[in-house]
mmCIF file of C-alpha atoms in Angstrom:
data_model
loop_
_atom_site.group_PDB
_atom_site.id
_atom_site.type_symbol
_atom_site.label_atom_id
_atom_site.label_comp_id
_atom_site.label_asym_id
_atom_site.label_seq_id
_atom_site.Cartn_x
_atom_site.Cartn_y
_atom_site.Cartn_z
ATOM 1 C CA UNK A 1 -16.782 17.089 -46.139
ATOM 2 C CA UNK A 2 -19.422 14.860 -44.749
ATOM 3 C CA UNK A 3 -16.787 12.522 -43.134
ATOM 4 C CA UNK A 4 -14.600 15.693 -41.386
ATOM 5 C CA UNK A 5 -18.277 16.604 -40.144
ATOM 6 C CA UNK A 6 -18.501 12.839 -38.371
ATOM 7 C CA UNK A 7 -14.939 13.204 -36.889
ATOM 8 C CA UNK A 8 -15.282 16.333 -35.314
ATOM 9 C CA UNK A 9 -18.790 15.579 -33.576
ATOM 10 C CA UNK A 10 -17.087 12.371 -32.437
ATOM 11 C CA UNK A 11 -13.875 13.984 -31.110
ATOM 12 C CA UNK A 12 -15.891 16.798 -29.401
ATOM 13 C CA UNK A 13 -18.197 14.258 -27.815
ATOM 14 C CA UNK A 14 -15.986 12.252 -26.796
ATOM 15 C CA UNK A 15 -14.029 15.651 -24.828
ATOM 16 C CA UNK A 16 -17.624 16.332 -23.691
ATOM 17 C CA UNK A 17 -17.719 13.514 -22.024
ATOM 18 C CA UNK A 18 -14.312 13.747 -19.835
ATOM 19 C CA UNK A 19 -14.747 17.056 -18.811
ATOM 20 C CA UNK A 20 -18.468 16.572 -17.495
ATOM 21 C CA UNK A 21 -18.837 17.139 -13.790
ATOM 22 C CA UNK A 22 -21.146 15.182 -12.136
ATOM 23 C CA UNK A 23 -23.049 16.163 -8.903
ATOM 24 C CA UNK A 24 -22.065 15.159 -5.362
ATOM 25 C CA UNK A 25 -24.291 12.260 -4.433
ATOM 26 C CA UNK A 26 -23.069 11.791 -1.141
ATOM 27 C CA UNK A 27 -21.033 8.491 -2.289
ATOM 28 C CA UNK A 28 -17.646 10.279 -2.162
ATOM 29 C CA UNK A 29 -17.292 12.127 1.310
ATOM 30 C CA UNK A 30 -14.396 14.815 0.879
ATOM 31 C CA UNK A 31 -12.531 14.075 4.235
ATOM 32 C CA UNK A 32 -12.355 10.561 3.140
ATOM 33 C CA UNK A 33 -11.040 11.295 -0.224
ATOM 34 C CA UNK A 34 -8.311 13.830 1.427
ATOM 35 C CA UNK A 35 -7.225 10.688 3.763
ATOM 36 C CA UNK A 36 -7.302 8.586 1.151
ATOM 37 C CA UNK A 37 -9.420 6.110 3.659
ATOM 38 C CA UNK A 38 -11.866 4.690 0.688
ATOM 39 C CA UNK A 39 -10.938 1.241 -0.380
ATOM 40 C CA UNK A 40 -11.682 1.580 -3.662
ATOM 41 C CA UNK A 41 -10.889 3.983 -6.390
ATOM 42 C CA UNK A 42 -11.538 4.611 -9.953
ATOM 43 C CA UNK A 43 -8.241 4.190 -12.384
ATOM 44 C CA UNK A 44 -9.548 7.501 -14.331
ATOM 45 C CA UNK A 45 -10.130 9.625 -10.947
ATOM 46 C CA UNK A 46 -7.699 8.275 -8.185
ATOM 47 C CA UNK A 47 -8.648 11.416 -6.121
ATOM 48 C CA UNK A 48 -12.071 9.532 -6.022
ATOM 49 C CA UNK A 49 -12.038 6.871 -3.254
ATOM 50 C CA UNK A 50 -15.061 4.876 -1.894
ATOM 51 C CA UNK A 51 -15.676 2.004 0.536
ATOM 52 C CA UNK A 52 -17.557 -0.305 -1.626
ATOM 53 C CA UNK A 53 -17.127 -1.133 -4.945
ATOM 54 C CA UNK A 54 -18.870 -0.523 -7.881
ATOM 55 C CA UNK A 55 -18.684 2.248 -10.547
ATOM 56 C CA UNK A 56 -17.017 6.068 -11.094
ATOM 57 C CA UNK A 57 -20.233 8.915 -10.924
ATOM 58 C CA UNK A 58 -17.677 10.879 -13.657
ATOM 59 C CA UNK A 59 -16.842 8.346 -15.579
ATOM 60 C CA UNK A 60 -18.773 4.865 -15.324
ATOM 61 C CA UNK A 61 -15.621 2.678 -15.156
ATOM 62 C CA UNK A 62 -15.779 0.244 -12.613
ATOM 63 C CA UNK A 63 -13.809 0.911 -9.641
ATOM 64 C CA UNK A 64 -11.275 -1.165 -8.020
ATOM 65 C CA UNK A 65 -9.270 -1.785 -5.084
ATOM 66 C CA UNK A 66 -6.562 0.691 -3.954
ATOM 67 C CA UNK A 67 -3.230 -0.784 -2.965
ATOM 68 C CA UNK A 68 -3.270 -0.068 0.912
ATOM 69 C CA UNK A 69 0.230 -1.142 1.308
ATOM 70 C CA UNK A 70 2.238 1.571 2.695
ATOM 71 C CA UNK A 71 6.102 1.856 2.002
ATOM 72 C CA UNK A 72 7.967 2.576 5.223
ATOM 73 C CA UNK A 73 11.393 3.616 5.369
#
């Protein structure tokens, strides 16, 4: 009993934790993240773009460059 008790406060903390919204600190401006003009970008949150690098405000993972290579045909 105790160890079904363990696993579900795990598994719902660890849900908590990936649907937590953060508040807008100003690091992620919306018009850039709708251009996509951010260099960087977290691998969790790709609609997340920002022009230095460093870590996600949702998640904590560090970010890392986008590919900026565009395919023309």
């Amino acid at each position: 009993m105790k160890k079904s008790f363990i696993i579900l406060a795990l598994a719902s903390l660890a849900l908590g934790a990936c649907n937590s919204t953060v508040k807008s600190s100003g690091k992620a401006d919306s018009t850039a993240t709708a251009k996509k003009k951010g260099k960087y970008t977290c691998t969790m949150h790709p609609d997340l773009t920002f022009d230095k690098p460093g870590t996600c405000p949702k998640c904590g993972m560090a970010l890392v460059e986008r590919d900026t290579t565009e395919d023309k045909k």
